[in-house]
Short mmCIF file of C-alpha atoms in Angstrom, two decimals:
data_model
loop_
_atom_site.label_atom_id
_atom_site.label_comp_id
_atom_site.label_asym_id
_atom_site.label_seq_id
_atom_site.Cartn_x
_atom_site.Cartn_y
_atom_site.Cartn_z
CA MET A 1 -205.90 -8.76 268.15
CA GLY A 2 -205.47 -9.37 264.35
CA ILE A 3 -204.79 -6.86 261.46
CA HIS A 4 -207.52 -6.97 258.94
CA VAL A 5 -206.10 -6.57 255.37
CA SER A 6 -207.54 -7.17 251.87
CA VAL A 7 -205.45 -9.10 249.37
CA ARG A 8 -206.03 -8.51 245.58
CA ASN A 9 -205.25 -11.06 243.08
CA ALA A 10 -203.66 -9.30 240.27
CA THR A 11 -204.35 -11.96 237.91
CA LEU A 12 -208.17 -12.66 238.56
CA GLY A 13 -209.07 -9.22 239.91
CA ALA A 14 -210.57 -11.05 243.04
CA THR A 15 -210.06 -9.78 246.55
CA LEU A 16 -209.62 -11.86 249.74
CA LYS A 17 -210.25 -10.42 253.29
CA MET A 18 -207.75 -11.81 255.79
CA ASP A 19 -207.01 -11.51 259.49
CA ILE A 20 -203.28 -11.39 260.36
CA ALA A 21 -201.47 -11.92 263.63
CA PRO A 22 -198.85 -9.11 263.96
CA ASN A 23 -196.09 -11.55 264.35
CA GLU A 24 -196.87 -13.28 260.97
CA THR A 25 -194.78 -12.55 258.03
CA VAL A 26 -195.39 -11.20 254.62
CA TYR A 27 -194.48 -14.76 253.23
CA ASP A 28 -197.49 -16.31 255.43
CA ILE A 29 -199.91 -13.85 253.43
CA ILE A 30 -198.30 -15.04 250.10
CA GLU A 31 -198.69 -18.71 251.18
CA SER A 32 -202.30 -18.33 252.42
CA ALA A 33 -203.40 -16.22 249.58
CA ALA A 34 -201.85 -18.60 246.86
CA GLU A 35 -203.54 -21.47 248.65
CA PHE A 36 -206.85 -19.88 248.81
CA TRP A 37 -206.84 -19.25 245.12
CA LYS A 38 -205.30 -22.64 244.36
CA LYS A 39 -202.60 -20.80 242.45
CA ASP A 40 -200.31 -22.69 240.16
CA PRO A 41 -196.95 -23.60 241.73
CA LYS A 42 -195.29 -20.42 240.62
CA ALA A 43 -193.39 -17.76 242.49
CA TYR A 44 -195.54 -14.98 243.92
CA VAL A 45 -194.65 -11.56 245.48
CA LEU A 46 -196.73 -9.05 247.39
CA ARG A 47 -196.94 -5.51 247.12
CA LYS A 48 -198.34 -2.59 249.29
CA GLY A 49 -198.76 0.40 247.09
CA LYS A 50 -195.36 1.11 245.52
CA SER A 51 -193.40 -1.20 247.78
CA LEU A 52 -192.53 -4.82 247.09
CA LEU A 53 -192.72 -6.29 250.56
CA THR A 54 -189.83 -8.27 252.01
CA ALA A 55 -191.04 -11.89 252.60
CA THR A 56 -189.33 -12.23 256.05
CA ASP A 57 -190.70 -9.02 257.36
CA THR A 58 -193.65 -9.15 260.14
CA MET A 59 -196.67 -7.32 259.90
CA MET A 60 -195.13 -4.34 261.94
CA GLU A 61 -191.77 -4.52 260.05
CA ALA A 62 -193.69 -4.25 256.81
CA ASN A 63 -195.69 -1.46 258.19
CA ILE A 64 -199.07 -3.28 257.53
CA MET A 65 -201.92 -1.77 259.07
CA ASN A 66 -205.71 -2.39 259.47
CA GLY A 67 -207.49 -1.82 256.41
CA ASP A 68 -204.27 -2.10 254.18
CA VAL A 69 -205.02 -3.38 250.54
CA LEU A 70 -202.26 -5.61 249.36
CA GLU A 71 -201.86 -7.13 245.99
CA LEU A 72 -200.55 -10.72 245.05
CA LEU A 73 -198.57 -10.69 241.94
CA PRO A 74 -196.98 -13.73 239.92
CA ASP A 75 -193.26 -13.19 239.65
CA PRO A 76 -192.75 -13.71 235.92
CA GLU A 77 -190.16 -16.43 235.19
CA GLY A 78 -190.28 -16.86 231.42
CA GLY A 79 -187.75 -15.40 229.23
CA MET B 1 -177.63 26.28 206.84
CA ILE B 2 -177.65 22.72 205.96
CA SER B 3 -179.18 20.64 203.07
CA ALA B 4 -182.00 18.24 203.67
CA LYS B 5 -179.81 15.33 202.81
CA GLU B 6 -177.52 15.93 205.72
CA TYR B 7 -180.15 14.87 208.01
CA ASP B 8 -179.58 11.38 206.78
CA LYS B 9 -175.82 11.14 207.01
CA ASP B 10 -175.89 9.55 210.34
CA ARG B 11 -177.56 6.40 211.23
CA PHE B 12 -178.06 7.66 214.82
CA ASP B 13 -179.02 11.16 214.10
CA ARG B 14 -182.40 10.64 215.74
CA SER B 15 -181.00 8.90 218.71
CA LYS B 16 -178.52 11.97 219.23
CA ARG B 17 -181.38 14.34 219.49
CA ILE B 18 -182.39 12.62 222.98
CA GLU B 19 -180.32 14.91 225.26
CA TRP B 20 -179.14 12.39 227.71
CA ILE B 21 -178.04 9.85 225.45
CA ASP B 22 -174.18 9.37 225.16
CA MET B 23 -173.65 7.50 221.90
CA ASP B 24 -170.01 7.00 222.50
CA GLY B 25 -170.95 5.44 226.00
CA ILE B 26 -173.35 3.12 224.25
CA ARG B 27 -170.78 2.22 221.43
CA ASN B 28 -168.21 1.24 223.96
CA ALA B 29 -170.34 -0.67 226.58
CA ARG B 30 -169.55 -4.32 226.61
CA CYS B 31 -173.06 -6.12 226.96
CA PHE B 32 -173.85 -9.68 228.15
CA VAL B 33 -177.06 -11.27 227.01
CA ALA B 34 -177.89 -14.14 229.10
CA GLY B 35 -180.34 -16.34 227.04
CA ALA B 36 -181.21 -16.17 223.32
CA GLY B 37 -184.89 -16.99 223.59
CA ALA B 38 -187.91 -14.48 223.12
CA LEU B 39 -186.59 -11.87 225.50
CA GLY B 40 -183.00 -12.48 224.04
CA ASN B 41 -184.23 -11.88 220.48
CA GLU B 42 -186.05 -8.64 221.30
CA VAL B 43 -182.95 -7.42 223.61
CA MET B 44 -180.87 -8.01 220.87
CA LYS B 45 -182.76 -6.22 218.32
CA CYS B 46 -183.19 -3.10 220.58
CA LEU B 47 -179.49 -3.12 221.57
CA VAL B 48 -178.21 -3.16 217.80
CA LEU B 49 -180.72 -0.68 216.87
CA SER B 50 -179.68 1.64 219.68
CA GLY B 51 -176.06 1.62 218.78
CA PHE B 52 -174.41 -1.02 221.14
CA ARG B 53 -171.61 -2.42 219.29
CA ASP B 54 -170.00 -4.98 221.56
CA ILE B 55 -172.48 -7.81 222.58
CA THR B 56 -171.97 -11.39 223.85
CA VAL B 57 -175.03 -13.76 224.05
CA THR B 58 -175.10 -17.16 225.47
CA ASP B 59 -177.68 -20.00 225.32
CA THR B 60 -177.36 -23.76 225.43
CA ASP B 61 -180.63 -24.46 223.48
CA HIS B 62 -181.72 -25.27 219.72
CA VAL B 63 -184.50 -23.49 218.18
CA VAL B 64 -187.86 -25.40 218.53
CA LEU B 65 -191.05 -24.59 216.64
CA SER B 66 -192.95 -23.15 219.60
CA ASN B 67 -190.13 -20.39 219.72
CA LEU B 68 -191.57 -18.89 216.37
CA ASN B 69 -194.43 -17.02 217.83
CA ARG B 70 -192.19 -14.72 219.63
CA CYS B 71 -188.53 -14.65 218.16
CA VAL B 72 -188.04 -12.23 215.51
CA PHE B 73 -184.80 -13.53 214.25
CA PHE B 74 -185.80 -17.31 214.15
CA LYS B 75 -187.40 -18.91 210.88
CA ASP B 76 -189.02 -22.16 210.10
CA GLY B 77 -185.82 -23.62 208.75
CA ASP B 78 -183.88 -23.06 211.94
CA VAL B 79 -186.20 -25.47 213.86
CA GLU B 80 -183.85 -28.28 215.31
CA ASN B 81 -181.41 -26.88 212.71
CA GLY B 82 -179.10 -24.58 214.86
CA MET B 83 -178.22 -23.15 218.27
CA LYS B 84 -180.26 -20.16 219.30
CA SER B 85 -177.18 -17.99 220.01
CA ASP B 86 -175.43 -18.70 216.71
CA ILE B 87 -178.51 -17.84 214.59
CA LEU B 88 -179.43 -14.75 216.94
CA ALA B 89 -175.76 -13.31 216.38
CA GLU B 90 -175.80 -13.94 212.68
CA ARG B 91 -179.28 -12.53 211.93
CA ALA B 92 -178.91 -9.41 214.42
CA SER B 93 -175.56 -8.81 212.77
CA GLU B 94 -177.42 -8.06 209.48
CA LEU B 95 -179.23 -5.15 211.10
CA ASP B 96 -175.81 -3.35 211.36
CA ARG B 97 -172.48 -4.51 210.04
CA ASP B 98 -170.61 -2.43 212.59
CA VAL B 99 -171.72 -4.48 215.63
CA ARG B 100 -169.77 -7.23 217.03
CA ILE B 101 -171.73 -10.19 218.43
CA THR B 102 -170.08 -13.18 220.04
CA ALA B 103 -172.22 -16.22 220.34
CA ARG B 104 -171.65 -18.64 223.10
CA HIS B 105 -173.27 -22.09 224.13
CA ASP B 106 -172.37 -21.92 227.63
CA LYS B 107 -174.56 -22.25 230.60
CA VAL B 108 -174.43 -19.13 232.88
CA GLN B 109 -173.07 -21.26 235.67
CA ASP B 110 -169.96 -22.01 233.17
CA ILE B 111 -169.18 -18.22 232.52
CA GLY B 112 -165.83 -17.27 233.86
CA ASP B 113 -164.98 -13.99 232.46
CA TRP B 114 -167.69 -11.81 234.00
CA ASN B 115 -165.40 -8.96 234.47
CA GLU B 116 -165.45 -8.62 230.71
CA PHE B 117 -168.92 -7.10 230.70
CA ASP B 118 -170.15 -3.70 231.60
CA VAL B 119 -173.94 -4.42 231.78
CA ILE B 120 -175.79 -7.66 231.89
CA LEU B 121 -179.12 -8.22 230.50
CA GLY B 122 -180.84 -11.27 231.89
CA CYS B 123 -183.20 -13.00 229.35
CA LEU B 124 -183.47 -16.25 231.26
CA ASP B 125 -186.30 -18.67 231.85
CA ASN B 126 -185.50 -20.04 235.39
CA ILE B 127 -184.78 -18.96 238.82
CA SER B 128 -181.65 -20.85 239.33
CA ALA B 129 -179.93 -19.23 236.40
CA ARG B 130 -181.26 -15.74 237.54
CA LEU B 131 -179.78 -16.42 241.06
CA HIS B 132 -176.47 -17.32 239.67
CA VAL B 133 -176.36 -14.11 237.34
CA ASN B 134 -177.43 -12.05 240.15
CA ALA B 135 -174.71 -13.21 242.55
CA HIS B 136 -171.93 -12.61 240.03
CA ALA B 137 -173.16 -9.29 238.88
CA TYR B 138 -173.73 -8.09 242.45
CA TYR B 139 -170.42 -9.37 243.71
CA ARG B 140 -168.53 -7.60 240.86
CA ASP B 141 -170.63 -4.31 240.81
CA ILE B 142 -171.85 -4.90 237.44
CA PRO B 143 -175.29 -3.48 236.57
CA TYR B 144 -177.71 -6.35 236.05
CA ILE B 145 -180.94 -5.85 234.27
CA ASP B 146 -183.39 -8.78 234.62
CA GLY B 147 -186.47 -9.30 232.46
CA GLY B 148 -189.19 -11.94 233.06
CA THR B 149 -192.60 -12.59 231.40
CA ASP B 150 -195.67 -14.78 232.27
CA GLY B 151 -198.34 -14.53 229.69
CA MET B 152 -199.54 -11.03 229.72
CA MET B 153 -197.52 -10.11 232.86
CA GLY B 154 -193.96 -8.87 232.88
CA LYS B 155 -191.30 -7.36 234.79
CA VAL B 156 -187.83 -5.57 234.64
CA GLN B 157 -185.77 -5.47 237.80
CA VAL B 158 -182.48 -3.15 237.79
CA VAL B 159 -179.78 -4.33 240.18
CA LEU B 160 -177.08 -1.57 240.65
CA PRO B 161 -174.19 -1.79 242.87
CA ASN B 162 -175.20 -1.38 246.51
CA GLY B 163 -178.73 -1.62 245.82
CA PRO B 164 -181.20 -4.47 246.48
CA CYS B 165 -180.70 -7.49 244.30
CA LEU B 166 -182.95 -10.14 242.86
CA ARG B 167 -182.53 -12.26 245.77
CA CYS B 168 -183.98 -9.58 247.99
CA ALA B 169 -187.38 -9.72 246.20
CA MET B 170 -187.51 -13.63 246.54
CA ASN B 171 -189.07 -15.74 248.95
CA ARG B 172 -189.83 -19.35 249.66
CA THR B 173 -192.34 -19.67 246.64
CA HIS B 174 -189.22 -19.02 244.54
CA TYR B 175 -187.31 -21.83 246.01
CA ASP B 176 -190.41 -24.11 246.01
CA VAL B 177 -190.41 -23.56 242.15
CA LEU B 178 -186.76 -23.96 241.95
CA VAL B 179 -186.93 -27.37 243.73
CA THR B 180 -189.80 -28.49 241.31
CA ARG B 181 -187.70 -27.59 238.36
CA PHE B 182 -184.95 -30.28 239.40
CA SER B 183 -185.92 -33.91 239.28
CA CYS B 184 -183.59 -36.82 240.33
CA THR B 185 -184.37 -40.17 238.53
CA GLY B 186 -181.85 -42.06 240.54
CA LYS B 187 -179.51 -42.04 237.69
CA ALA B 188 -179.22 -38.47 236.89
CA SER B 189 -180.71 -35.02 237.67
CA ALA B 190 -182.96 -33.48 235.18
CA PHE B 191 -184.06 -29.85 234.83
CA TYR B 192 -187.55 -29.01 233.68
CA ILE B 193 -188.59 -25.89 232.11
CA PRO B 194 -192.30 -25.39 232.32
CA LYS B 195 -194.35 -24.49 229.06
CA ASN B 196 -195.76 -21.13 230.34
CA ALA B 197 -197.89 -18.92 228.24
CA ALA B 198 -195.87 -16.68 226.31
CA GLU B 199 -196.41 -14.15 223.51
CA ILE B 200 -194.56 -11.35 221.63
CA THR B 201 -196.43 -8.21 222.72
CA THR B 202 -195.50 -8.69 226.56
CA THR B 203 -192.09 -9.89 225.41
CA SER B 204 -191.11 -6.94 223.35
CA THR B 205 -192.51 -4.49 225.89
CA VAL B 206 -190.23 -5.98 228.76
CA ALA B 207 -187.16 -6.18 226.38
CA ALA B 208 -187.40 -2.66 225.18
CA MET B 209 -187.58 -1.60 228.90
CA GLN B 210 -184.52 -3.70 229.51
CA VAL B 211 -182.43 -2.11 226.84
CA ARG B 212 -183.59 1.44 227.69
CA GLU B 213 -181.93 0.79 231.10
CA ALA B 214 -179.10 -0.38 229.40
CA MET B 215 -178.93 2.78 227.40
CA LYS B 216 -179.08 4.87 230.58
CA ILE B 217 -176.29 3.03 232.37
CA ALA B 218 -174.06 3.25 229.22
CA SER B 219 -174.78 6.96 229.16
CA GLY B 220 -173.69 7.56 232.64
CA CYS B 221 -177.31 8.18 233.70
CA GLU B 222 -177.81 5.52 236.39
CA GLY B 223 -179.76 7.92 238.56
CA MET B 224 -182.56 7.75 236.00
CA CYS B 225 -182.84 4.09 236.22
CA ILE B 226 -186.08 2.09 237.52
CA ARG B 227 -185.95 1.84 241.20
CA ASP B 228 -186.00 -0.99 241.63
CA MET B 229 -188.66 -3.03 239.53
CA ALA B 230 -191.14 -2.14 236.74
CA TYR B 231 -194.06 -4.56 236.93
CA TYR B 232 -196.15 -4.74 233.62
CA ASN B 233 -199.67 -5.83 233.40
CA GLY B 234 -200.52 -6.25 229.81
CA ILE B 235 -204.23 -6.71 230.35
CA SER B 236 -204.66 -3.33 232.17
CA GLY B 237 -201.74 -1.73 230.41
CA GLU B 238 -200.34 -0.27 233.41
CA THR B 239 -196.71 -0.40 234.52
CA THR B 240 -196.02 -0.03 238.43
CA ILE B 241 -192.72 0.92 239.81
CA LEU B 242 -191.92 -0.93 242.75
CA ASN B 243 -189.32 -0.06 245.40
CA ILE B 244 -187.50 -3.01 246.89
CA LYS B 245 -185.95 -3.07 250.34
CA LYS B 246 -182.52 -4.71 250.89
CA ASP B 247 -183.42 -7.88 252.73
CA ASN B 248 -180.96 -8.48 255.77
CA MET B 249 -181.30 -12.09 255.36
CA CYS B 250 -180.02 -11.94 251.73
CA GLU B 251 -176.73 -13.61 251.59
CA ASN B 252 -175.51 -11.03 249.03
CA HIS B 253 -175.87 -8.19 251.57
CA MET B 254 -174.76 -9.96 254.65
CA GLY B 255 -171.82 -8.05 256.42
CA GLU B 256 -172.58 -4.98 254.44
#
């Protein structure tokens, strides 16, 4: 039974619906979302509300639940 | 009763009216600015005008023409005609002759005297250098305030002793970027910095936030610092504070 989440693209404003297995990690979402939007080869992070999610956490460890809205953010590298 | 002119006897009169600011703490703090590019220029401006008096800045690059859309201290005549850190130190010193700014041309990987600094401001343009500064700062309990920009997006992450570090917020996409920056030609390794979108309004916003965090730390108000990252979206105008969890897989926290 997957977990249904929405992932919002902070740059485009578009939203993607995803079905995630409980044992998948935050990084799996980042990778899939970046691939879906054919994002530039940059660094990305994922947030849920006020928390920046730890990439190695599973859905359970990150407390991601059905209906959650996550946001994919580019991690600014320039100085 | 004081005369009207007495209001203007002290350069920092207006700063001192902010209750939590400790001007002695700011004056005595030894700051290290890693990078003298766009963020480095704006950070330096804000540091000097805020009353910091002991600043070291390092950068390995020369000024190039495309720097001039966002570097307040660089001019046309500087293009290919001087090291960024030298020019930045000289021009920023003109803002206040009491400030001591030391310019270096070292890579951050060649810095050996980290213990000489009380606070580090990261104005870098690549993940490799960030990770290096992050590790040294965390190991030595030196507060590290990292800034980054990408077009109209920006971030400030404050790394305090015993808190989550830069590495805790990274993932494999960061390492993929890091790998693509390096290229081996067979004869030598080259390091590529991509030509990302960059402009002054985002840069100055991020830099100002970085220096404000340095002011809190130098004033003994670490408890007021951003926990842990401020993410700035220049399109919507929103700044979101994001909490970061210590990553148990992060090499900086293993064994803690």
